[in-house]
């Protein structure tokens, strides 16, 4: 069970933003992609999810995803927490979670799963009948993660989950991602600017510069490498 | 008192029609963010089809049901062939296509059925004595029937949106198309379905008002303007808001026309436009709309 990208190019029509990217995410591992603003991190995520046109080879479990539409890719077990959380603001928290299960066929067990996420994030349970747009940024991020998890994915893609959150909330969020990863053996591909925190829970990482992979390595190696420290960790 | 009641009832009856058509506008707007100005013309075309069927001996109810089916079909076809290819965020192209559709459908109906208005039978008995008396004011069966059908339609739509998986998917698609795609919703299909709903609603309305307006190529000209005002007042993405907006506009318009002497019948439409203007200035999202829908 591997998500594999080989020589992937993607963009929005006027030239490629992501160029010749190859990477892998294996079962149960957390992989982080570090990159500055404008490096093409979100474009890469949108390419994997099928939101934009892409070339090259994206395969999961041997299935070629490169030409599939987003709704089919979700059904193959790849869920994304989009940048900016993608909250559906005029739906309630409960409805947002149910929306997360729209790609599932076993609707009978959806309520059970929703309850489980309410146990994980009691703040969401307290606000289940509220419009999701009224939640705080941190709560919306919890909602985005649990909504993506409602599709029972095999791989969770997280696009810049720390965006707009306070340092404390970022720590909580990454701790919670780590525990989801451990409890469910959930593979994750996380795109982050907040390199230190992301490397803290990841096993491996890639460096994305101007749309291409500029380096790769174990999380431990990356967090001690001088050039990575200078470019991404800021000390 | 009796006169006031009569005017109130008249206003409500008109308002029900405005709200009915506004409901169709809302169905397309929610998904495609398209204000389908040709909605009335599409409904008119279906009314002619119903007329044709009645003319060939079909029972009225069956004719209306078949016309609604044609409406559903054309709604879907129009979305698929004329609207979807324009892509997302194509507000102006969509508006232009809708105007073109307005002119095209109108001309086509003129070519097929000619310029003479045609009579259409009532759904329910409508003789001079077929009314319910409310403190002396008359409530005609046909008007009750239209209001009743509107209530059924809007309740059904509400139930679909609120309680079914399909409805949830449609709301997700309307609320945040990108997120919807990531959750596995086929957004295009949901938008198409919105047009199907709209086409059905419009095609139901046409034959219901036809006994009064007669079937003609101009039967929806003023109604579409009122419907736009009603949908704006209700909030462009709220089905129930559209209906309530329609009724409010119908009542206010009729009372103002009755009691403000310089308005009279001739300036009635201006009342609706003044309401429209006030809503856009004071509360662009309307009474029941969400704020994003404010950019109409």
XYZ file of N, CA, C and O in Angstrom, chain B residues 48-211:
656
model
N -46.869 25.795 -23.109
C -47.389 25.543 -24.454
C -47.484 24.045 -24.725
O -48.428 23.578 -25.370
N -46.485 23.312 -24.245
C -46.523 21.854 -24.433
C -47.735 21.276 -23.710
O -48.468 20.432 -24.256
N -47.975 21.759 -22.484
C -49.153 21.295 -21.732
C -50.427 21.640 -22.510
O -51.357 20.828 -22.614
N -50.450 22.852 -23.065
C -51.613 23.277 -23.834
C -51.837 22.347 -25.034
O -52.947 21.899 -25.308
N -50.736 22.057 -25.705
C -50.793 21.175 -26.867
C -51.367 19.808 -26.475
O -52.204 19.233 -27.179
N -50.917 19.304 -25.334
C -51.383 18.000 -24.861
C -52.881 18.047 -24.540
O -53.642 17.152 -24.914
N -53.298 19.097 -23.847
C -54.717 19.237 -23.503
C -55.543 19.327 -24.790
O -56.598 18.711 -24.928
N -55.002 20.084 -25.726
C -55.626 20.258 -27.026
C -55.834 18.913 -27.721
O -56.780 18.710 -28.460
N -54.911 17.985 -27.493
C -55.020 16.657 -28.098
C -55.732 15.662 -27.200
O -55.598 14.456 -27.376
N -56.455 16.168 -26.228
C -57.326 15.316 -25.442
C -56.747 14.739 -24.161
O -57.398 13.935 -23.502
N -55.540 15.126 -23.795
C -54.998 14.643 -22.526
C -55.729 15.300 -21.359
O -56.115 16.470 -21.450
N -55.918 14.591 -20.248
C -56.479 15.237 -19.058
C -55.517 16.317 -18.540
O -54.298 16.184 -18.719
N -56.060 17.351 -17.912
C -55.244 18.486 -17.488
C -54.102 18.054 -16.569
O -52.949 18.466 -16.759
N -54.419 17.212 -15.586
C -53.397 16.813 -14.617
C -52.246 16.102 -15.314
O -51.066 16.422 -15.091
N -52.584 15.182 -16.203
C -51.554 14.447 -16.922
C -50.704 15.401 -17.772
O -49.476 15.283 -17.837
N -51.404 16.347 -18.415
C -50.685 17.324 -19.251
C -49.685 18.103 -18.410
O -48.544 18.334 -18.836
N -50.094 18.502 -17.212
C -49.199 19.278 -16.342
C -48.006 18.425 -15.914
O -46.851 18.866 -15.940
N -48.289 17.174 -15.552
C -47.209 16.279 -15.119
C -46.208 16.063 -16.251
O -44.985 16.143 -16.052
N -46.715 15.841 -17.463
C -45.819 15.639 -18.597
C -45.016 16.910 -18.888
O -43.820 16.847 -19.190
N -45.685 18.057 -18.783
C -44.972 19.321 -19.006
C -43.857 19.479 -17.978
O -42.751 19.928 -18.309
N -44.142 19.088 -16.739
C -43.119 19.183 -15.689
C -41.941 18.271 -16.022
O -40.776 18.635 -15.804
N -42.247 17.096 -16.579
C -41.175 16.174 -16.958
C -40.320 16.791 -18.062
O -39.079 16.723 -18.028
N -40.989 17.420 -19.028
C -40.246 18.106 -20.091
C -39.392 19.225 -19.485
O -38.229 19.422 -19.860
N -39.986 19.937 -18.519
C -39.248 21.004 -17.837
C -37.994 20.475 -17.166
O -36.914 21.070 -17.262
N -38.125 19.334 -16.488
C -36.980 18.725 -15.810
C -35.886 18.401 -16.822
O -34.713 18.734 -16.637
N -36.318 17.794 -17.920
C -35.375 17.383 -18.953
C -34.654 18.591 -19.559
O -33.420 18.614 -19.661
N -35.445 19.606 -19.945
C -34.802 20.773 -20.571
C -33.875 21.471 -19.585
O -32.811 21.951 -19.981
N -34.270 21.526 -18.310
C -33.386 22.130 -17.315
C -32.026 21.449 -17.331
O -30.983 22.104 -17.420
N -32.051 20.120 -17.270
C -30.805 19.369 -17.268
C -30.009 19.554 -18.541
O -28.790 19.748 -18.515
N -30.709 19.532 -19.671
C -30.020 19.668 -20.963
C -29.380 21.053 -21.086
O -28.232 21.189 -21.532
N -30.110 22.086 -20.671
C -29.569 23.445 -20.754
C -28.303 23.565 -19.910
O -27.280 24.098 -20.358
N -28.348 23.011 -18.695
C -27.159 23.079 -17.837
C -25.981 22.383 -18.503
O -24.874 22.910 -18.572
N -26.245 21.196 -19.010
C -25.164 20.378 -19.553
C -24.563 20.993 -20.813
O -23.359 20.969 -21.020
N -25.427 21.544 -21.688
C -24.930 21.989 -22.985
C -24.552 23.471 -23.018
O -23.661 23.861 -23.767
N -25.231 24.302 -22.233
C -24.993 25.743 -22.355
C -24.273 26.353 -21.151
O -23.541 27.322 -21.297
N -24.488 25.814 -19.976
C -23.944 26.455 -18.782
C -22.626 25.816 -18.336
O -21.624 26.494 -18.130
N -22.605 24.482 -18.225
C -21.413 23.819 -17.707
C -20.164 24.101 -18.531
O -19.093 24.323 -17.962
N -20.259 24.127 -19.871
C -19.040 24.387 -20.655
C -18.409 25.740 -20.352
O -17.233 25.951 -20.648
N -19.174 26.671 -19.775
C -18.609 27.986 -19.479
C -17.685 27.936 -18.269
O -16.944 28.876 -18.008
N -17.766 26.853 -17.506
C -16.870 26.706 -16.365
C -17.351 27.467 -15.150
O -18.417 28.085 -15.158
N -16.537 27.388 -14.106
C -16.891 28.070 -12.865
C -16.496 29.536 -12.925
O -15.670 29.930 -13.721
N -17.087 30.339 -12.077
C -16.773 31.770 -12.002
C -16.948 32.458 -13.345
O -16.163 33.304 -13.732
N -17.972 32.058 -14.075
C -18.204 32.671 -15.378
C -19.495 33.482 -15.325
O -20.372 33.320 -16.160
N -19.613 34.340 -14.335
C -20.868 35.058 -14.098
C -21.418 35.745 -15.347
O -22.573 35.593 -15.693
N -20.559 36.526 -16.010
C -21.071 37.300 -17.146
C -21.408 36.436 -18.361
O -22.473 36.605 -18.951
N -20.512 35.502 -18.719
C -20.905 34.598 -19.809
C -22.227 33.883 -19.516
O -23.076 33.765 -20.409
N -22.418 33.432 -18.272
C -23.647 32.723 -17.924
C -24.849 33.652 -18.090
O -25.886 33.274 -18.648
N -24.688 34.886 -17.622
C -25.779 35.850 -17.745
C -26.137 36.074 -19.216
O -27.315 36.092 -19.601
N -25.094 36.215 -20.047
C -25.336 36.438 -21.470
C -26.036 35.240 -22.104
O -26.962 35.394 -22.902
N -25.583 34.033 -21.731
C -26.206 32.837 -22.276
C -27.685 32.786 -21.865
O -28.550 32.445 -22.676
N -27.966 33.162 -20.617
C -29.356 33.133 -20.146
C -30.213 34.135 -20.917
O -31.368 33.857 -21.256
N -29.647 35.308 -21.207
C -30.393 36.294 -21.987
C -30.634 35.764 -23.404
O -31.736 35.867 -23.957
N -29.581 35.155 -23.963
C -29.728 34.562 -25.288
C -30.798 33.487 -25.289
O -31.627 33.398 -26.209
N -30.800 32.678 -24.230
C -31.782 31.617 -24.101
C -33.196 32.198 -24.017
O -34.140 31.696 -24.622
N -33.304 33.291 -23.259
C -34.581 34.000 -23.131
C -35.121 34.343 -24.514
O -36.235 33.976 -24.885
N -34.282 35.018 -25.302
C -34.714 35.459 -26.629
C -34.996 34.267 -27.536
O -35.988 34.236 -28.266
N -34.106 33.272 -27.460
C -34.234 32.109 -28.332
C -35.501 31.321 -28.064
O -36.263 30.993 -28.987
N -35.754 31.020 -26.791
C -36.931 30.230 -26.438
C -38.201 31.004 -26.782
O -39.175 30.447 -27.312
N -38.167 32.303 -26.501
C -39.328 33.136 -26.800
C -39.640 33.122 -28.291
O -40.794 32.928 -28.705
N -38.599 33.293 -29.098
C -38.801 33.304 -30.548
C -39.274 31.949 -31.046
O -40.187 31.854 -31.880
N -38.686 30.893 -30.499
C -39.045 29.545 -30.918
C -40.524 29.267 -30.633
O -41.264 28.755 -31.490
N -40.961 29.653 -29.431
C -42.370 29.458 -29.078
C -43.262 30.264 -30.014
O -44.328 29.795 -30.443
N -42.818 31.476 -30.368
C -43.583 32.306 -31.287
C -43.724 31.651 -32.651
O -44.793 31.654 -33.262
N -42.615 31.066 -33.108
C -42.637 30.416 -34.419
C -43.575 29.204 -34.399
O -44.353 28.977 -35.319
N -43.510 28.416 -33.327
C -44.306 27.193 -33.268
C -45.789 27.482 -33.034
O -46.657 26.954 -33.716
N -46.082 28.343 -32.050
C -47.474 28.484 -31.623
C -48.119 29.830 -31.988
O -49.265 30.060 -31.666
N -47.338 30.697 -32.589
C -47.918 31.960 -33.036
C -48.158 32.952 -31.908
O -47.862 32.679 -30.742
N -48.660 34.098 -32.258
C -48.790 35.190 -31.304
C -50.107 35.246 -30.551
O -50.251 36.027 -29.614
N -51.091 34.423 -30.956
C -52.393 34.526 -30.296
C -52.401 33.799 -28.959
O -52.034 32.627 -28.898
N -52.828 34.474 -27.889
C -52.930 33.816 -26.584
C -53.946 32.674 -26.655
O -54.920 32.751 -27.403
N -53.685 31.626 -25.899
C -54.565 30.469 -25.930
C -55.130 30.204 -24.539
O -54.430 30.362 -23.545
N -56.383 29.769 -24.519
C -57.027 29.494 -23.231
C -56.533 28.154 -22.686
O -56.201 27.245 -23.444
N -56.465 28.062 -21.374
C -56.025 26.818 -20.740
C -57.008 26.495 -19.627
O -57.407 27.384 -18.874
N -57.409 25.214 -19.518
C -58.413 24.878 -18.503
C -57.858 24.956 -17.077
O -56.667 24.778 -16.868
N -58.766 25.218 -16.140
C -58.368 25.226 -14.730
C -58.164 23.805 -14.231
O -58.761 22.850 -14.738
N -57.339 23.716 -13.206
C -57.069 22.422 -12.594
C -58.246 22.002 -11.724
O -58.592 20.826 -11.630
N -58.863 22.965 -11.075
C -59.980 22.704 -10.160
C -61.170 23.522 -10.643
O -61.006 24.458 -11.428
N -62.394 23.185 -10.177
C -63.579 23.933 -10.622
C -63.395 25.431 -10.378
O -62.926 25.835 -9.317
N -63.739 26.232 -11.376
C -63.495 27.667 -11.252
C -64.657 28.492 -11.776
O -64.470 29.512 -12.421
N -65.822 28.032 -11.495
C -66.994 28.823 -11.851
C -67.115 30.026 -10.928
O -66.315 30.195 -10.003
N -68.094 30.869 -11.190
C -68.267 32.061 -10.368
C -68.538 31.728 -8.888
O -68.278 32.554 -8.014
N -69.018 30.513 -8.617
C -69.336 30.196 -7.231
C -68.308 29.290 -6.562
O -68.512 28.820 -5.452
N -67.203 29.009 -7.281
C -66.201 28.107 -6.719
C -65.163 28.871 -5.913
O -64.038 29.084 -6.356
N -65.567 29.316 -4.750
C -64.603 30.004 -3.883
C -64.945 29.747 -2.432
O -66.058 29.322 -2.105
N -63.973 29.979 -1.571
C -64.210 29.914 -0.135
C -64.337 31.351 0.333
O -63.566 32.213 -0.069
N -65.329 31.592 1.162
C -65.518 32.954 1.645
C -64.784 33.144 2.978
O -64.980 32.383 3.917
N -63.878 34.136 3.022
C -63.173 34.432 4.265
C -63.626 35.815 4.722
O -63.202 36.819 4.166
N -64.494 35.860 5.698
C -65.074 37.125 6.158
C -65.559 37.962 4.978
O -65.313 39.163 4.912
N -66.157 37.307 4.015
C -66.703 38.044 2.880
C -65.777 38.153 1.690
O -66.217 38.382 0.575
N -64.465 37.980 1.920
C -63.537 38.036 0.799
C -63.470 36.676 0.114
O -63.661 35.646 0.755
N -63.223 36.688 -1.198
C -63.278 35.428 -1.945
C -61.899 34.813 -2.165
O -60.994 35.477 -2.669
N -61.810 33.545 -1.834
C -60.587 32.803 -2.034
C -60.901 31.706 -3.043
O -61.577 30.729 -2.719
N -60.445 31.894 -4.304
C -60.837 30.958 -5.355
C -60.071 29.650 -5.269
O -58.919 29.618 -4.843
N -60.757 28.584 -5.712
C -60.162 27.249 -5.620
C -58.817 27.167 -6.338
O -57.860 26.573 -5.853
N -58.764 27.768 -7.555
C -57.531 27.666 -8.329
C -56.361 28.300 -7.569
O -55.260 27.755 -7.550
N -56.631 29.449 -6.924
C -55.559 30.104 -6.163
C -55.138 29.255 -4.972
O -53.949 29.177 -4.642
N -56.142 28.637 -4.325
C -55.804 27.736 -3.212
C -54.952 26.582 -3.729
O -53.962 26.194 -3.104
N -55.342 26.060 -4.893
C -54.596 24.935 -5.463
C -53.144 25.330 -5.735
O -52.214 24.586 -5.403
N -52.935 26.534 -6.331
C -51.566 26.965 -6.641
C -50.751 27.078 -5.357
O -49.629 26.566 -5.262
N -51.350 27.742 -4.346
C -50.632 27.911 -3.082
C -50.334 26.552 -2.451
O -49.230 26.320 -1.934
N -51.338 25.645 -2.524
C -51.152 24.316 -1.942
C -50.011 23.569 -2.613
O -49.152 22.981 -1.944
N -49.995 23.627 -3.954
C -48.927 22.928 -4.682
C -47.566 23.546 -4.355
O -46.572 22.840 -4.155
N -47.536 24.874 -4.232
C -46.272 25.533 -3.874
C -45.785 25.036 -2.511
O -44.595 24.734 -2.341
N -46.716 24.950 -1.555
C -46.331 24.490 -0.219
C -45.772 23.068 -0.293
O -44.729 22.756 0.295
N -46.458 22.225 -1.072
C -45.986 20.844 -1.219
C -44.590 20.818 -1.835
O -43.672 20.141 -1.344
N -44.418 21.620 -2.911
C -43.124 21.612 -3.614
C -42.002 22.108 -2.703
O -40.930 21.488 -2.598
N -42.255 23.220 -2.014
C -41.177 23.792 -1.205
C -40.890 22.895 -0.002
O -39.732 22.731 0.409
N -41.925 22.259 0.537
C -41.703 21.329 1.648
C -40.881 20.125 1.181
O -39.951 19.681 1.861
N -41.232 19.633 -0.002
C -40.499 18.486 -0.535
C -39.032 18.854 -0.750
O -38.124 18.106 -0.366
N -38.798 20.046 -1.347
C -37.419 20.470 -1.571
C -36.672 20.611 -0.254
O -35.532 20.170 -0.112
N -37.351 21.209 0.721
C -36.732 21.397 2.029
C -36.344 20.040 2.612
O -35.234 19.844 3.109
N -37.274 19.090 2.524
C -37.020 17.755 3.082
C -35.842 17.094 2.375
O -34.985 16.480 3.019
N -35.795 17.238 1.052
C -34.677 16.643 0.308
C -33.351 17.252 0.758
O -32.387 16.550 1.069
N -33.305 18.601 0.821
C -32.063 19.269 1.205
C -31.662 18.939 2.631
O -30.493 18.802 2.954
N -32.667 18.826 3.494
C -32.389 18.734 4.927
C -32.120 17.302 5.381
O -31.288 17.081 6.231
N -32.824 16.347 4.800
C -32.810 15.014 5.397
C -32.223 13.900 4.535
O -32.156 12.766 4.975
N -31.852 14.207 3.287
C -31.336 13.094 2.470
C -29.852 13.293 2.175
O -29.327 14.397 2.232
N -29.211 12.186 1.856
C -27.806 12.217 1.453
C -27.620 13.066 0.211
O -26.694 13.865 0.113
N -28.546 12.885 -0.741
C -28.477 13.655 -1.969
C -28.550 15.155 -1.678
O -27.783 15.953 -2.215
N -29.491 15.515 -0.799
C -29.651 16.923 -0.446
C -28.409 17.472 0.226
O -27.969 18.591 -0.053
N -27.829 16.657 1.110
C -26.600 17.077 1.783
C -25.503 17.311 0.744
O -24.799 18.325 0.779
N -25.404 16.371 -0.202
C -24.392 16.512 -1.252
C -24.630 17.795 -2.052
O -23.688 18.519 -2.385
N -25.897 18.106 -2.342
C -26.200 19.325 -3.101
C -25.816 20.568 -2.307
O -25.299 21.538 -2.857
N -26.087 20.530 -0.997
C -25.744 21.704 -0.173
C -24.238 21.858 -0.064
O -23.711 22.977 -0.065
N -23.535 20.741 0.059
C -22.078 20.806 0.127
C -21.524 21.369 -1.187
O -20.664 22.246 -1.190
N -22.065 20.883 -2.302
C -21.610 21.353 -3.609
C -21.854 22.844 -3.759
O -21.031 23.573 -4.300
N -23.003 23.302 -3.263
C -23.329 24.726 -3.372
C -22.487 25.553 -2.405
O -22.047 26.646 -2.736
N -22.256 25.013 -1.216
C -21.582 25.791 -0.179
C -20.089 25.935 -0.410
O -19.514 26.984 -0.136
N -19.437 24.901 -0.902
C -17.997 24.941 -1.082
C -17.596 23.891 -2.118
O -17.257 22.761 -1.778
N -17.647 24.280 -3.393
C -17.420 23.308 -4.474
C -16.096 22.554 -4.357
O -16.046 21.349 -4.598
N -15.032 23.249 -3.960
C -13.735 22.583 -3.847
C -13.761 21.497 -2.780
O -13.318 20.377 -3.003
N -14.283 21.857 -1.605
C -14.393 20.865 -0.538
C -15.277 19.715 -0.980
O -14.990 18.552 -0.700
N -16.354 20.053 -1.672
C -17.288 19.024 -2.121
C -16.572 17.999 -2.988
O -16.722 16.790 -2.795
N -15.738 18.484 -3.923
C -14.991 17.565 -4.782
C -14.091 16.651 -3.953
O -14.005 15.452 -4.180
N -13.430 17.258 -2.956
C -12.516 16.476 -2.121
C -13.260 15.451 -1.279
O -12.687 14.479 -0.818
N -14.549 15.692 -1.041
C -15.334 14.738 -0.252
C -16.018 13.716 -1.153
O -16.801 12.898 -0.688
N -15.732 13.795 -2.446
C -16.277 12.786 -3.338
C -17.622 13.141 -3.939
O -18.289 12.292 -4.512
N -18.034 14.411 -3.809
C -19.307 14.818 -4.404
C -19.085 15.180 -5.866
O -18.119 15.876 -6.189
N -19.946 14.701 -6.734
C -19.850 15.076 -8.148
C -20.568 16.418 -8.316
O -21.778 16.475 -8.529
N -19.784 17.468 -8.196
C -20.359 18.810 -8.135
C -21.147 19.148 -9.397
O -22.255 19.687 -9.332
N -20.588 18.808 -10.551
C -21.289 19.094 -11.801
C -22.675 18.465 -11.825
O -23.652 19.071 -12.246
N -22.721 17.229 -11.356
C -24.001 16.522 -11.377
C -25.010 17.191 -10.435
O -26.194 17.285 -10.739
N -24.511 17.669 -9.302
C -25.396 18.340 -8.344
C -25.953 19.634 -8.940
O -27.127 19.953 -8.782
N -25.064 20.397 -9.628
C -25.527 21.629 -10.262
C -26.572 21.327 -11.331
O -27.575 22.033 -11.465
N -26.322 20.258 -12.074
C -27.253 19.845 -13.106
C -28.617 19.545 -12.485
O -29.663 19.940 -12.999
N -28.572 18.861 -11.357
C -29.798 18.509 -10.661
C -30.559 19.760 -10.213
O -31.787 19.798 -10.239
N -29.812 20.791 -9.829
C -30.439 22.058 -9.476
C -31.258 22.601 -10.638
O -32.383 23.073 -10.472
N -30.698 22.506 -11.840
C -31.406 22.975 -13.040
C -32.612 22.086 -13.330
O -33.642 22.559 -13.807
N -32.466 20.794 -13.055
C -33.594 19.885 -13.247
C -34.743 20.280 -12.305
O -35.896 20.386 -12.719
N -34.408 20.520 -11.036
C -35.425 20.956 -10.074
C -36.092 22.236 -10.558
O -37.313 22.379 -10.548
N -35.251 23.190 -10.987
C -35.765 24.490 -11.415
C -36.704 24.333 -12.609
O -37.793 24.918 -12.646
N -36.269 23.526 -13.569
C -37.090 23.316 -14.757
C -38.430 22.711 -14.396
O -39.478 23.091 -14.938
N -38.422 21.771 -13.454
C -39.659 21.140 -13.016
C -40.579 22.140 -12.339
O -41.781 22.206 -12.639
N -40.012 22.922 -11.437
C -40.817 23.892 -10.687
C -41.448 24.899 -11.639
O -42.656 25.178 -11.558
N -40.642 25.423 -12.574
C -41.162 26.396 -13.526
C -42.273 25.800 -14.388
O -43.317 26.415 -14.602
N -42.040 24.560 -14.849
C -43.010 23.924 -15.738
C -44.305 23.573 -15.003
O -45.363 23.475 -15.608
N -44.215 23.377 -13.706
C -45.432 23.158 -12.911
C -46.236 24.442 -12.809
O -47.462 24.452 -12.886
N -45.518 25.543 -12.611
C -46.172 26.831 -12.384
C -46.939 27.298 -13.622
O -48.081 27.755 -13.506
N -46.301 27.187 -14.796
C -46.895 27.718 -16.016
C -48.349 27.315 -16.217
O -49.237 28.173 -16.290
N -48.637 26.001 -16.303
C -50.016 25.570 -16.540
C -50.975 25.948 -15.410
O -52.186 26.005 -15.630
N -50.433 26.205 -14.215
C -51.311 26.575 -13.098
C -51.811 28.010 -13.224
O -52.946 28.322 -12.854
N -50.942 28.899 -13.735
C -51.377 30.286 -13.874
C -52.001 30.550 -15.241
O -52.638 31.576 -15.461
N -51.820 29.586 -16.154
C -52.279 29.800 -17.531
C -53.774 30.118 -17.664
O -54.147 30.921 -18.528
N -54.667 29.530 -16.854
C -56.079 29.897 -16.997
C -56.291 31.398 -16.830
O -57.143 31.987 -17.493
